Short mmCIF file of C-alpha atoms and ligand atoms in Angstrom, two decimals:
data_model
loop_
_atom_site.label_atom_id
_atom_site.label_comp_id
_atom_site.label_asym_id
_atom_site.label_seq_id
_atom_site.Cartn_x
_atom_site.Cartn_y
_atom_site.Cartn_z
CA MET A 1 46.39 -82.63 -28.73
CA ALA A 2 46.46 -79.90 -31.36
CA THR A 3 46.59 -81.04 -34.99
CA SER A 4 47.30 -77.62 -36.49
CA VAL A 5 49.32 -74.55 -35.54
CA PRO A 6 49.44 -70.97 -36.80
CA VAL A 7 52.70 -70.33 -38.66
CA THR A 8 54.26 -67.11 -39.91
CA LEU A 9 56.83 -67.79 -42.59
CA PRO A 10 59.95 -65.62 -43.11
CA ASN A 11 58.25 -63.89 -46.07
CA GLY A 12 55.50 -62.68 -43.71
CA LEU A 13 52.82 -65.12 -44.87
CA THR A 14 50.67 -66.37 -41.99
CA TYR A 15 48.56 -69.50 -42.30
CA GLU A 16 47.24 -72.46 -40.31
CA GLN A 17 49.61 -75.44 -40.73
CA PRO A 18 48.04 -78.89 -40.30
CA THR A 19 50.31 -81.05 -38.16
CA GLY A 20 48.23 -84.20 -37.60
CA LEU A 21 48.15 -87.46 -39.52
CA PHE A 22 45.74 -87.07 -42.46
CA ILE A 23 43.64 -90.23 -42.25
CA ASN A 24 40.05 -90.56 -43.49
CA ASN A 25 40.00 -86.87 -44.51
CA GLU A 26 40.73 -85.76 -40.94
CA PHE A 27 43.83 -84.61 -39.15
CA ILE A 28 44.35 -86.77 -36.07
CA PRO A 29 47.10 -86.94 -33.43
CA SER A 30 49.59 -89.81 -33.44
CA SER A 31 48.69 -92.62 -31.07
CA ASP A 32 51.88 -92.33 -29.01
CA GLY A 33 52.25 -88.53 -29.09
CA GLU A 34 55.54 -88.72 -31.02
CA LEU A 35 56.37 -85.49 -32.87
CA ILE A 36 58.91 -84.55 -35.54
CA ALA A 37 60.29 -81.00 -35.69
CA SER A 38 60.45 -79.58 -39.18
CA ILE A 39 63.41 -77.22 -39.49
CA ASN A 40 63.90 -74.33 -41.90
CA PRO A 41 67.33 -75.06 -43.44
CA SER A 42 67.89 -71.33 -44.17
CA THR A 43 67.46 -70.25 -40.54
CA GLU A 44 68.03 -73.54 -38.66
CA GLU A 45 64.84 -72.75 -36.71
CA VAL A 46 61.86 -75.04 -36.10
CA ILE A 47 58.87 -74.10 -38.28
CA ALA A 48 56.40 -76.55 -36.72
CA GLU A 49 56.24 -79.96 -35.07
CA VAL A 50 54.16 -82.61 -36.80
CA HIS A 51 52.74 -85.92 -35.58
CA ALA A 52 54.80 -88.99 -36.45
CA ALA A 53 52.86 -92.14 -37.36
CA SER A 54 53.39 -95.16 -35.13
CA ILE A 55 52.84 -98.78 -36.25
CA GLU A 56 49.37 -98.53 -34.74
CA ASP A 57 48.67 -95.38 -36.80
CA ILE A 58 49.69 -97.17 -40.01
CA ASP A 59 47.16 -99.89 -39.04
CA LYS A 60 44.52 -97.14 -38.76
CA ALA A 61 45.47 -95.76 -42.16
CA VAL A 62 45.27 -99.24 -43.70
CA ILE A 63 41.81 -99.88 -42.21
CA SER A 64 40.62 -96.54 -43.61
CA SER A 65 42.17 -97.23 -47.03
CA ARG A 66 40.79 -100.76 -47.34
CA LYS A 67 37.30 -99.57 -46.44
CA ALA A 68 37.51 -96.71 -48.95
CA PHE A 69 38.71 -99.06 -51.68
CA LYS A 70 36.07 -101.71 -51.07
CA GLU A 71 33.07 -99.52 -50.37
CA VAL A 72 33.64 -96.45 -52.52
CA TRP A 73 36.62 -96.29 -54.81
CA LYS A 74 36.53 -99.67 -56.55
CA ASN A 75 33.30 -98.74 -58.29
CA TYR A 76 33.81 -94.98 -58.48
CA SER A 77 33.06 -93.46 -61.85
CA ILE A 78 36.16 -93.03 -63.96
CA ASP A 79 34.93 -89.64 -65.09
CA GLY A 80 34.63 -88.75 -61.40
CA ILE A 81 38.26 -89.80 -60.79
CA SER A 82 39.36 -87.62 -63.65
CA ARG A 83 37.37 -84.65 -62.34
CA LEU A 84 38.91 -85.03 -58.85
CA LEU A 85 42.45 -84.97 -60.25
CA HIS A 86 41.64 -81.86 -62.32
CA LYS A 87 40.11 -80.23 -59.25
CA LEU A 88 43.24 -80.97 -57.22
CA ALA A 89 45.30 -79.37 -60.02
CA ASP A 90 43.03 -76.29 -59.90
CA LEU A 91 43.59 -76.00 -56.13
CA PHE A 92 47.37 -76.26 -56.53
CA GLU A 93 47.16 -73.40 -59.03
CA ARG A 94 44.95 -71.35 -56.72
CA ASP A 95 47.23 -71.92 -53.69
CA ARG A 96 50.55 -71.53 -55.52
CA GLU A 97 51.66 -68.64 -53.26
CA ILE A 98 51.07 -70.50 -50.02
CA LEU A 99 52.42 -73.84 -51.27
CA THR A 100 55.62 -72.29 -52.64
CA SER A 101 56.07 -70.22 -49.48
CA ILE A 102 55.83 -73.34 -47.31
CA GLU A 103 58.12 -75.32 -49.61
CA ALA A 104 60.75 -72.55 -49.63
CA ALA A 105 60.83 -72.51 -45.81
CA ASP A 106 60.61 -76.26 -45.26
CA SER A 107 62.88 -77.56 -48.02
CA GLY A 108 65.10 -74.54 -48.78
CA LYS A 109 64.03 -74.27 -52.42
CA PRO A 110 64.13 -70.74 -53.86
CA GLN A 111 60.44 -69.84 -54.05
CA ILE A 112 60.29 -68.44 -57.57
CA SER A 113 62.98 -70.33 -59.47
CA ASN A 114 62.44 -73.77 -57.89
CA ALA A 115 59.34 -74.18 -55.75
CA SER A 116 57.05 -72.58 -58.31
CA GLY A 117 58.38 -74.97 -60.96
CA ASP A 118 57.43 -77.85 -58.66
CA ILE A 119 53.83 -76.59 -58.57
CA ASP A 120 53.79 -76.51 -62.39
CA GLU A 121 55.07 -80.07 -62.32
CA CYS A 122 52.31 -81.21 -59.92
CA VAL A 123 49.60 -79.54 -62.00
CA LEU A 124 50.90 -81.20 -65.17
CA GLN A 125 51.02 -84.61 -63.46
CA PHE A 126 47.48 -84.37 -62.11
CA ARG A 127 46.04 -83.16 -65.41
CA TYR A 128 48.00 -85.68 -67.48
CA TYR A 129 46.86 -88.64 -65.37
CA ALA A 130 43.33 -87.22 -65.16
CA GLY A 131 43.36 -87.80 -68.91
CA TRP A 132 44.42 -91.43 -68.42
CA ALA A 133 41.71 -92.33 -65.88
CA ASP A 134 39.28 -93.43 -68.60
CA LYS A 135 41.92 -94.98 -70.86
CA ARG A 136 43.36 -97.69 -68.64
CA GLY A 137 41.05 -100.32 -70.16
CA GLY A 138 42.37 -103.71 -71.10
CA THR A 139 43.07 -105.52 -74.34
CA VAL A 140 41.73 -108.56 -76.13
CA ALA A 141 43.91 -111.38 -77.44
CA GLU A 142 42.77 -114.31 -79.52
CA ALA A 143 43.91 -117.72 -78.27
CA THR A 144 42.34 -119.67 -81.13
CA SER A 145 39.51 -118.83 -83.52
CA ASP A 146 36.95 -119.97 -80.94
CA LYS A 147 38.65 -118.75 -77.74
CA LEU A 148 39.80 -115.34 -76.69
CA GLY A 149 41.36 -113.66 -73.73
CA TYR A 150 39.91 -110.48 -72.35
CA ILE A 151 42.70 -108.78 -70.38
CA VAL A 152 41.56 -106.33 -67.72
CA HIS A 153 43.81 -103.78 -66.02
CA GLU A 154 42.75 -103.78 -62.39
CA PRO A 155 44.08 -101.58 -59.59
CA HIS A 156 46.26 -103.22 -56.93
CA GLY A 157 44.04 -101.85 -54.16
CA VAL A 158 45.93 -100.11 -51.35
CA CYS A 159 49.29 -98.64 -52.40
CA GLY A 160 51.89 -97.49 -49.89
CA GLN A 161 54.05 -94.65 -51.23
CA ILE A 162 57.23 -93.51 -49.51
CA ILE A 163 58.77 -90.26 -50.71
CA PRO A 164 62.01 -88.30 -50.10
CA TRP A 165 62.62 -84.65 -49.17
CA ASN A 166 64.18 -83.26 -52.33
CA TYR A 167 60.85 -82.69 -54.14
CA PRO A 168 58.18 -83.06 -51.43
CA LEU A 169 55.27 -82.00 -53.64
CA ALA A 170 56.54 -83.08 -57.04
CA MET A 171 57.51 -86.59 -55.88
CA ALA A 172 54.10 -86.95 -54.27
CA SER A 173 52.42 -85.89 -57.53
CA TRP A 174 54.45 -88.46 -59.51
CA LYS A 175 52.92 -91.09 -57.25
CA ILE A 176 49.40 -89.74 -56.62
CA GLY A 177 48.59 -89.10 -60.31
CA PRO A 178 49.07 -92.59 -61.78
CA ALA A 179 47.97 -94.52 -58.68
CA ILE A 180 44.67 -92.65 -58.41
CA ALA A 181 44.04 -92.66 -62.18
CA ALA A 182 44.52 -96.44 -62.15
CA GLY A 183 41.85 -96.79 -59.46
CA ASN A 184 43.99 -97.38 -56.36
CA VAL A 185 43.74 -95.81 -52.93
CA ILE A 186 46.96 -94.64 -51.31
CA ILE A 187 48.85 -94.04 -48.09
CA ILE A 188 51.74 -91.58 -48.62
CA LYS A 189 54.56 -91.43 -46.08
CA LEU A 190 56.34 -88.08 -46.13
CA ALA A 191 60.04 -87.56 -45.51
CA GLU A 192 60.96 -86.53 -41.96
CA ASN A 193 62.57 -83.27 -43.14
CA THR A 194 59.76 -81.93 -45.31
CA PRO A 195 56.27 -82.84 -44.10
CA LEU A 196 54.63 -79.39 -44.18
CA SER A 197 53.56 -78.78 -47.79
CA MET A 198 51.98 -82.21 -48.25
CA LEU A 199 50.12 -81.97 -44.94
CA TYR A 200 48.69 -78.69 -46.21
CA VAL A 201 47.66 -80.60 -49.36
CA GLY A 202 45.49 -82.78 -47.08
CA LYS A 203 43.17 -79.76 -46.81
CA LEU A 204 43.06 -79.49 -50.61
CA ILE A 205 42.20 -83.17 -50.92
CA VAL A 206 39.13 -82.63 -48.74
CA GLU A 207 38.20 -79.49 -50.65
CA ALA A 208 38.61 -81.24 -54.01
CA GLY A 209 36.04 -83.79 -52.86
CA PHE A 210 38.08 -87.00 -52.61
CA PRO A 211 36.12 -89.51 -50.51
CA PRO A 212 37.61 -90.21 -47.05
CA GLY A 213 40.40 -92.79 -47.07
CA VAL A 214 41.25 -92.53 -50.78
CA ILE A 215 44.39 -90.48 -50.10
CA ASN A 216 45.84 -90.82 -46.59
CA ILE A 217 48.98 -88.79 -45.81
CA VAL A 218 51.27 -89.45 -42.85
CA ALA A 219 54.48 -87.95 -41.57
CA GLY A 220 56.70 -90.40 -39.73
CA HIS A 221 60.08 -91.98 -39.25
CA GLY A 222 61.34 -94.26 -42.01
CA LYS A 223 62.31 -97.13 -39.75
CA ILE A 224 58.90 -97.09 -38.02
CA ALA A 225 56.16 -95.76 -40.33
CA GLY A 226 58.03 -96.48 -43.59
CA ASN A 227 58.88 -100.00 -42.52
CA ALA A 228 55.31 -100.59 -41.30
CA ILE A 229 54.06 -99.66 -44.79
CA ALA A 230 56.57 -101.95 -46.50
CA THR A 231 55.64 -104.93 -44.31
CA HIS A 232 51.90 -104.43 -43.77
CA PRO A 233 49.80 -107.34 -45.09
CA GLY A 234 46.92 -104.94 -45.78
CA ILE A 235 48.99 -102.97 -48.30
CA ASP A 236 49.11 -104.48 -51.78
CA LYS A 237 51.91 -102.53 -53.39
CA VAL A 238 54.73 -100.26 -52.29
CA ALA A 239 56.29 -97.49 -54.37
CA PHE A 240 59.44 -95.97 -52.92
CA THR A 241 61.69 -93.05 -53.86
CA GLY A 242 64.84 -92.49 -51.88
CA SER A 243 68.36 -93.83 -51.45
CA THR A 244 69.47 -97.18 -52.81
CA LEU A 245 70.33 -98.33 -49.29
CA THR A 246 66.79 -97.70 -48.04
CA GLY A 247 65.34 -99.07 -51.28
CA LYS A 248 67.01 -102.41 -50.56
CA SER A 249 65.51 -102.57 -47.09
CA VAL A 250 62.06 -101.63 -48.40
CA MET A 251 62.32 -104.41 -50.96
CA ALA A 252 63.41 -106.93 -48.34
CA ALA A 253 60.59 -105.87 -46.01
CA ALA A 254 58.01 -106.02 -48.81
CA ALA A 255 59.19 -109.52 -49.70
CA GLN A 256 57.57 -110.83 -46.50
CA THR A 257 54.15 -110.33 -48.07
CA LEU A 258 55.36 -110.56 -51.68
CA LYS A 259 54.17 -107.04 -52.46
CA ASN A 260 54.56 -105.55 -55.86
CA VAL A 261 57.50 -103.10 -55.50
CA THR A 262 58.71 -100.16 -57.54
CA LEU A 263 61.86 -98.30 -56.53
CA GLU A 264 63.32 -94.98 -57.66
CA CYS A 265 66.73 -94.79 -56.03
CA GLY A 266 70.05 -92.97 -56.22
CA GLY A 267 72.44 -92.18 -59.03
CA LYS A 268 75.87 -90.94 -60.08
CA SER A 269 74.94 -89.93 -63.58
CA PRO A 270 77.58 -89.21 -66.24
CA MET A 271 77.55 -86.52 -68.92
CA ILE A 272 79.91 -86.95 -71.89
CA VAL A 273 81.02 -83.90 -73.85
CA PHE A 274 82.62 -84.68 -77.23
CA ASP A 275 84.89 -82.17 -78.96
CA ASP A 276 82.35 -81.33 -81.67
CA ALA A 277 79.74 -80.22 -79.11
CA ASP A 278 78.33 -76.72 -78.78
CA ILE A 279 80.44 -75.84 -75.73
CA ASP A 280 78.34 -72.90 -74.65
CA GLN A 281 75.24 -75.12 -74.49
CA ALA A 282 77.13 -78.00 -72.88
CA VAL A 283 78.35 -75.64 -70.14
CA LYS A 284 74.88 -74.23 -69.45
CA TRP A 285 73.19 -77.64 -69.40
CA GLY A 286 76.09 -79.11 -67.42
CA HIS A 287 75.64 -76.41 -64.79
CA TRP A 288 71.87 -76.86 -64.69
CA GLY A 289 72.20 -80.66 -64.66
CA ILE A 290 74.03 -80.64 -61.33
CA MET A 291 73.33 -77.31 -59.62
CA TYR A 292 69.54 -77.12 -59.97
CA ASN A 293 67.85 -77.76 -56.62
CA MET A 294 71.27 -77.42 -54.97
CA GLY A 295 72.37 -80.70 -56.55
CA GLN A 296 69.72 -82.61 -54.65
CA ASN A 297 68.48 -84.49 -57.71
CA CYS A 298 68.65 -88.24 -58.04
CA SER A 299 69.60 -87.91 -61.72
CA SER A 300 72.03 -84.98 -61.39
CA THR A 301 74.77 -85.29 -64.01
CA SER A 302 77.41 -85.15 -61.30
CA ARG A 303 80.28 -86.64 -63.35
CA ILE A 304 81.22 -84.75 -66.51
CA LEU A 305 83.59 -86.50 -68.91
CA ILE A 306 85.12 -84.04 -71.38
CA GLN A 307 87.15 -84.89 -74.48
CA ASP A 308 90.80 -83.94 -73.91
CA THR A 309 91.02 -81.53 -76.87
CA ILE A 310 88.36 -79.21 -75.34
CA TYR A 311 88.91 -80.03 -71.67
CA ASP A 312 90.63 -76.80 -70.56
CA LYS A 313 88.23 -74.66 -72.54
CA PHE A 314 85.23 -76.43 -70.97
CA VAL A 315 86.57 -76.19 -67.41
CA ASP A 316 87.28 -72.45 -67.79
CA ALA A 317 83.88 -71.81 -69.36
CA LEU A 318 82.02 -73.74 -66.63
CA VAL A 319 83.87 -71.88 -63.87
CA LYS A 320 83.20 -68.53 -65.59
CA TYR A 321 79.50 -69.32 -66.06
CA THR A 322 79.16 -70.48 -62.44
CA LYS A 323 80.85 -67.30 -61.20
CA GLU A 324 78.61 -65.11 -63.36
CA THR A 325 75.40 -66.83 -62.35
CA TYR A 326 76.33 -67.26 -58.66
CA SER A 327 73.22 -66.41 -56.64
CA VAL A 328 73.33 -68.17 -53.28
CA GLY A 329 71.03 -66.72 -50.63
CA ASP A 330 67.53 -65.78 -49.46
CA VAL A 331 65.03 -68.27 -50.87
CA TYR A 332 62.32 -65.59 -51.01
CA ASP A 333 64.47 -63.24 -53.12
CA ALA A 334 63.52 -63.75 -56.78
CA THR A 335 67.07 -62.96 -57.91
CA LYS A 336 68.51 -65.92 -55.94
CA HIS A 337 68.53 -69.38 -57.49
CA HIS A 338 70.51 -71.37 -54.96
CA GLY A 339 69.21 -72.00 -51.44
CA PRO A 340 70.53 -74.15 -48.58
CA VAL A 341 70.82 -77.93 -48.66
CA ILE A 342 68.18 -79.75 -46.67
CA SER A 343 69.74 -80.44 -43.27
CA LYS A 344 72.78 -80.30 -41.01
CA VAL A 345 73.38 -83.98 -41.74
CA GLN A 346 73.52 -83.37 -45.51
CA PHE A 347 75.51 -80.13 -45.02
CA ASP A 348 78.21 -81.96 -43.05
CA LYS A 349 78.19 -84.90 -45.44
CA ILE A 350 78.62 -82.70 -48.54
CA LEU A 351 81.40 -80.61 -46.97
CA GLY A 352 83.03 -83.90 -45.96
CA TYR A 353 83.06 -84.90 -49.64
CA VAL A 354 84.61 -81.52 -50.55
CA GLU A 355 87.43 -82.21 -48.05
CA SER A 356 87.86 -85.72 -49.41
CA GLY A 357 88.13 -84.36 -52.99
CA LYS A 358 90.88 -81.99 -51.91
CA GLU A 359 92.70 -84.67 -49.91
CA GLN A 360 92.58 -87.15 -52.78
CA GLY A 361 94.17 -84.64 -55.17
CA ALA A 362 91.31 -83.19 -57.23
CA THR A 363 91.57 -79.49 -58.12
CA LEU A 364 88.97 -77.29 -56.46
CA ALA A 365 88.18 -75.00 -59.41
CA PHE A 366 85.28 -73.14 -57.81
CA GLY A 367 83.28 -72.90 -54.56
CA GLY A 368 83.59 -75.49 -51.84
CA LYS A 369 82.65 -73.22 -48.96
CA ALA A 370 79.69 -72.52 -46.73
CA PRO A 371 79.20 -68.78 -47.42
CA TYR A 372 77.01 -67.89 -44.42
CA GLU A 373 77.25 -68.40 -40.66
CA LYS A 374 73.62 -69.42 -40.43
CA GLY A 375 71.80 -71.88 -42.62
CA TYR A 376 72.99 -74.91 -44.57
CA PHE A 377 74.16 -72.98 -47.65
CA ILE A 378 76.96 -74.48 -49.75
CA GLU A 379 78.44 -72.78 -52.81
CA PRO A 380 78.16 -74.39 -56.23
CA THR A 381 81.36 -76.44 -56.26
CA ILE A 382 83.47 -77.57 -59.21
CA PHE A 383 86.26 -80.13 -58.99
CA SER A 384 88.48 -80.68 -62.05
CA ASP A 385 91.15 -83.36 -62.61
CA VAL A 386 89.01 -85.95 -60.88
CA THR A 387 90.03 -89.58 -61.31
CA ASP A 388 88.00 -92.77 -61.14
CA GLU A 389 89.32 -93.94 -57.75
CA MET A 390 88.30 -90.78 -55.91
CA LYS A 391 85.34 -90.96 -53.55
CA ILE A 392 83.78 -87.84 -55.07
CA TRP A 393 83.70 -89.62 -58.46
CA LYS A 394 82.27 -92.87 -57.14
CA GLU A 395 79.73 -91.95 -54.48
CA GLU A 396 76.47 -90.07 -54.69
CA ILE A 397 77.09 -86.72 -52.95
CA PHE A 398 73.55 -85.38 -53.40
CA GLY A 399 74.72 -81.77 -53.21
CA PRO A 400 76.00 -78.98 -55.50
CA VAL A 401 79.32 -80.64 -56.33
CA VAL A 402 80.37 -81.57 -59.86
CA CYS A 403 83.37 -83.71 -60.89
CA LEU A 404 85.15 -83.01 -64.18
CA SER A 405 87.49 -85.47 -65.86
CA LYS A 406 89.07 -85.80 -69.31
CA PHE A 407 88.87 -88.68 -71.79
CA SER A 408 90.36 -89.29 -75.21
CA THR A 409 88.26 -91.91 -77.05
CA GLU A 410 84.58 -92.78 -77.30
CA GLU A 411 85.31 -96.29 -75.93
CA GLU A 412 87.05 -94.86 -72.89
CA ALA A 413 84.22 -92.40 -72.22
CA LEU A 414 81.63 -95.17 -72.46
CA TYR A 415 83.53 -97.55 -70.23
CA ARG A 416 84.03 -94.91 -67.54
CA ALA A 417 80.47 -93.59 -67.80
CA ASN A 418 79.11 -97.11 -67.21
CA ASP A 419 81.63 -98.01 -64.52
CA THR A 420 79.21 -97.48 -61.62
CA THR A 421 76.65 -99.53 -59.76
CA TYR A 422 74.04 -96.86 -60.58
CA GLY A 423 72.14 -96.43 -63.84
CA LEU A 424 69.67 -93.58 -63.57
CA GLY A 425 70.55 -90.72 -65.93
CA SER A 426 73.21 -89.95 -68.53
CA ALA A 427 73.85 -87.19 -71.07
CA ILE A 428 75.81 -86.81 -74.33
CA PHE A 429 76.86 -83.61 -76.03
CA SER A 430 77.90 -83.85 -79.66
CA ALA A 431 76.91 -82.37 -83.03
CA ASP A 432 77.16 -85.85 -84.59
CA ILE A 433 73.72 -87.40 -84.28
CA SER A 434 74.96 -90.83 -85.40
CA ARG A 435 77.43 -90.84 -82.54
CA CYS A 436 74.77 -89.61 -80.11
CA LEU A 437 72.43 -92.44 -81.06
CA ARG A 438 75.20 -95.07 -81.02
CA VAL A 439 76.46 -93.98 -77.58
CA SER A 440 72.88 -93.76 -76.23
CA ARG A 441 72.38 -97.43 -76.94
CA GLU A 442 75.55 -98.32 -75.04
CA LEU A 443 74.88 -96.29 -71.90
CA ASP A 444 73.54 -98.35 -68.98
CA ALA A 445 70.96 -95.87 -67.78
CA GLY A 446 67.20 -95.49 -67.71
CA THR A 447 67.45 -92.04 -69.28
CA VAL A 448 69.82 -90.61 -71.89
CA TRP A 449 69.69 -86.91 -72.66
CA ILE A 450 71.13 -85.92 -76.02
CA ASN A 451 72.35 -82.31 -75.89
CA SER A 452 70.53 -81.56 -72.62
CA SER A 453 70.57 -82.74 -69.04
CA ASN A 454 68.12 -83.42 -66.24
CA ASP A 455 64.96 -82.32 -67.99
CA THR A 456 62.05 -84.68 -67.40
CA SER A 457 58.63 -84.66 -68.99
CA HIS A 458 55.46 -85.99 -67.43
CA ARG A 459 54.86 -87.79 -70.75
CA ILE A 460 58.18 -89.64 -70.86
CA PRO A 461 59.04 -92.56 -68.54
CA PHE A 462 61.71 -92.11 -65.89
CA GLY A 463 63.36 -94.94 -64.00
CA GLY A 464 66.64 -96.53 -63.08
CA PHE A 465 68.72 -99.41 -64.41
CA LYS A 466 71.04 -101.43 -62.15
CA MET A 467 70.97 -100.22 -58.53
CA SER A 468 69.06 -97.06 -59.38
CA GLY A 469 65.69 -98.71 -59.25
CA ILE A 470 62.96 -101.01 -60.48
CA GLY A 471 60.14 -99.85 -62.75
CA SER A 472 59.39 -96.53 -64.40
CA GLU A 473 57.37 -93.55 -63.31
CA LEU A 474 55.76 -90.91 -65.55
CA GLY A 475 53.96 -91.31 -68.85
CA GLN A 476 51.91 -94.33 -69.80
CA TYR A 477 54.57 -96.64 -68.32
CA GLY A 478 54.07 -94.96 -64.93
CA LEU A 479 50.43 -95.97 -65.04
CA ASP A 480 51.42 -99.53 -65.79
CA ASN A 481 53.07 -99.79 -62.34
CA TYR A 482 49.70 -99.36 -60.72
CA THR A 483 47.62 -102.04 -62.43
CA LEU A 484 47.38 -105.80 -62.24
CA LYS A 485 46.65 -107.62 -65.47
CA LYS A 486 43.81 -110.12 -65.14
CA ALA A 487 43.27 -112.56 -68.02
CA ILE A 488 39.65 -113.62 -68.50
CA HIS A 489 39.45 -116.57 -70.88
CA VAL A 490 36.30 -116.53 -72.98
CA ASN A 491 35.30 -119.76 -74.63
CA ILE A 492 33.19 -118.87 -77.64
CA GLY A 493 32.59 -122.31 -79.04
CA SER A 494 35.31 -124.79 -78.16
CA LYS A 495 33.82 -128.12 -76.95
CA LEU A 496 35.55 -130.80 -74.90
P1 LIG B 1 66.06 -92.00 -47.73
O1 LIG B 1 66.20 -93.29 -48.41
O2 LIG B 1 66.78 -91.76 -46.49
O3 LIG B 1 64.53 -91.70 -47.39
C1 LIG B 1 63.51 -91.76 -48.36
C2 LIG B 1 62.21 -92.09 -47.66
O4 LIG B 1 62.31 -93.40 -47.13
C3 LIG B 1 61.87 -91.17 -46.49
O5 LIG B 1 60.47 -90.96 -46.46
C4 LIG B 1 62.30 -92.01 -45.28
O6 LIG B 1 61.60 -91.70 -44.12
C5 LIG B 1 61.94 -93.41 -45.76
N1 LIG B 1 62.67 -94.48 -45.07
C6 LIG B 1 63.87 -94.42 -44.45
N2 LIG B 1 64.19 -95.63 -43.94
C7 LIG B 1 63.16 -96.48 -44.23
C8 LIG B 1 62.91 -97.85 -44.00
N3 LIG B 1 63.78 -98.62 -43.33
N4 LIG B 1 61.77 -98.39 -44.47
C9 LIG B 1 60.89 -97.65 -45.17
N5 LIG B 1 61.07 -96.33 -45.42
C10 LIG B 1 62.21 -95.74 -44.97
O7 LIG B 1 66.41 -90.94 -48.85
P2 LIG B 1 66.46 -89.39 -48.71
O8 LIG B 1 67.73 -89.06 -48.00
O9 LIG B 1 65.19 -88.88 -48.17
O10 LIG B 1 66.54 -88.95 -50.25
C11 LIG B 1 67.73 -88.89 -50.95
C12 LIG B 1 67.92 -90.10 -51.82
O11 LIG B 1 66.77 -90.28 -52.66
C13 LIG B 1 69.07 -89.97 -52.77
O12 LIG B 1 69.83 -91.13 -52.77
C14 LIG B 1 68.42 -89.76 -54.13
O13 LIG B 1 69.20 -90.15 -55.21
C15 LIG B 1 67.16 -90.53 -53.99
N6 LIG B 1 66.12 -90.03 -54.90
C16 LIG B 1 65.81 -90.78 -56.00
C17 LIG B 1 64.87 -90.34 -56.90
C18 LIG B 1 64.53 -91.15 -58.12
O14 LIG B 1 63.51 -90.88 -58.73
N7 LIG B 1 65.30 -92.11 -58.50
C19 LIG B 1 64.21 -89.14 -56.67
C20 LIG B 1 64.54 -88.40 -55.54
C21 LIG B 1 65.50 -88.87 -54.64
#
């Protein structure tokens, strides 16, 4: 059975697309012949069919990973690990054109304004964690004057990593960088909708010189391959990014073998705009905070609370800015910044929320329509006069739909911002830094942006409070997820 196919993308680029399971540095067919069709959300056409991992295939991946960890990786030179991550970053830079072309077709990201930014993100992650590979060493703590503890940071071993479709390459890089730098081997399960770019990366992993089995990459169904990773006794840790609902089932499955679990889940993040804010900046960041990547960001600031004295002004300015910057269309056209949403399922779900907003009495201030016959394009959509009981205010839409609502006091804004089961992101706009810092401390969220929204840095931890997740990714804290702390007690002179 073929494990690669020639593909010509809509921008004319022709290349050989790997379609097999990437195990032990080889592309192999799935054991039961199951395939998943990857669809271009702009054209609704199949780009390629890839092999879907069965339970038996996950067993194969685990055998390969365990062997690689035991025989090669556990004692691999840390300088060598660092060099491999830098090499992978070099290859991402070299293959930017092909990677962004695949990503634009497979995920619907505009090639220049979005997909290229994801490559920058991957390169930064790999280089940043390449720098950590030789700095993960332990600490020493004195128990008494004649006894000390030598605390070693050891890798977990085999890490299962399950990623979503909204940032197929970037989410993989968030997981590969720290796990590899900390000395683990990994099995990454790709999202059903977007397997193509990461399967192509399998070729780069071989070219970079990673030993077989250190990074295994599989496409597959969540309930089969994802669940097999979460339950497998040969996998020591599972790191998941996706919806809160799936996160719960991954955690429950991983409990069977008491695996270490980190979860990055959903959100319904608030942004609070006080009346002393720079409105022009608040409007631009507010737009970016929800519309970037067609609103398919876990930490999108999808609920904007605006102080009543500037409410009308803000709503008008946001609608005007959205109208002026409207650029929905061809993902290969550099002047377009807004592509389709990922799938028919998401398209229908998002338009269902738009209907619900209208039915429940919110004002549709802009957008709300599917502008083209073909493709899953949805206009940037603004609802004003949204109230706390409305579905569009409460539930994660995961699309380009923002809810605007007015508040009068700081206490009210805080209460309503925190009145959600999620706790991923949050933003405050105000010229009063004392207020910004005070409100930041009261917001129940893993991230607070003061006078910006939805900008992450590879150096700064990112993670959810409440039902948005467990643990942090990025920065030094991200590395911490991937090590076990072993205490070695050293008796210098204490006698019994
Ligand atoms: P999803 O939960 O449906 O799928 C995520 C991944 O989990 C996919 O690879 C899927 O195949 C797999 N999966 C599905 N069922 C599984 C199961 N029973 N066991 C194991 N794995 C399973 O999410 P999605 O629709 O792909 O992504 C959108 C969601 O992801 C949104 O809720 C969004 O907020 C969240 N997200 C969160 C972050 C974050 O960092 N917090 C980042 C991106 C996306």
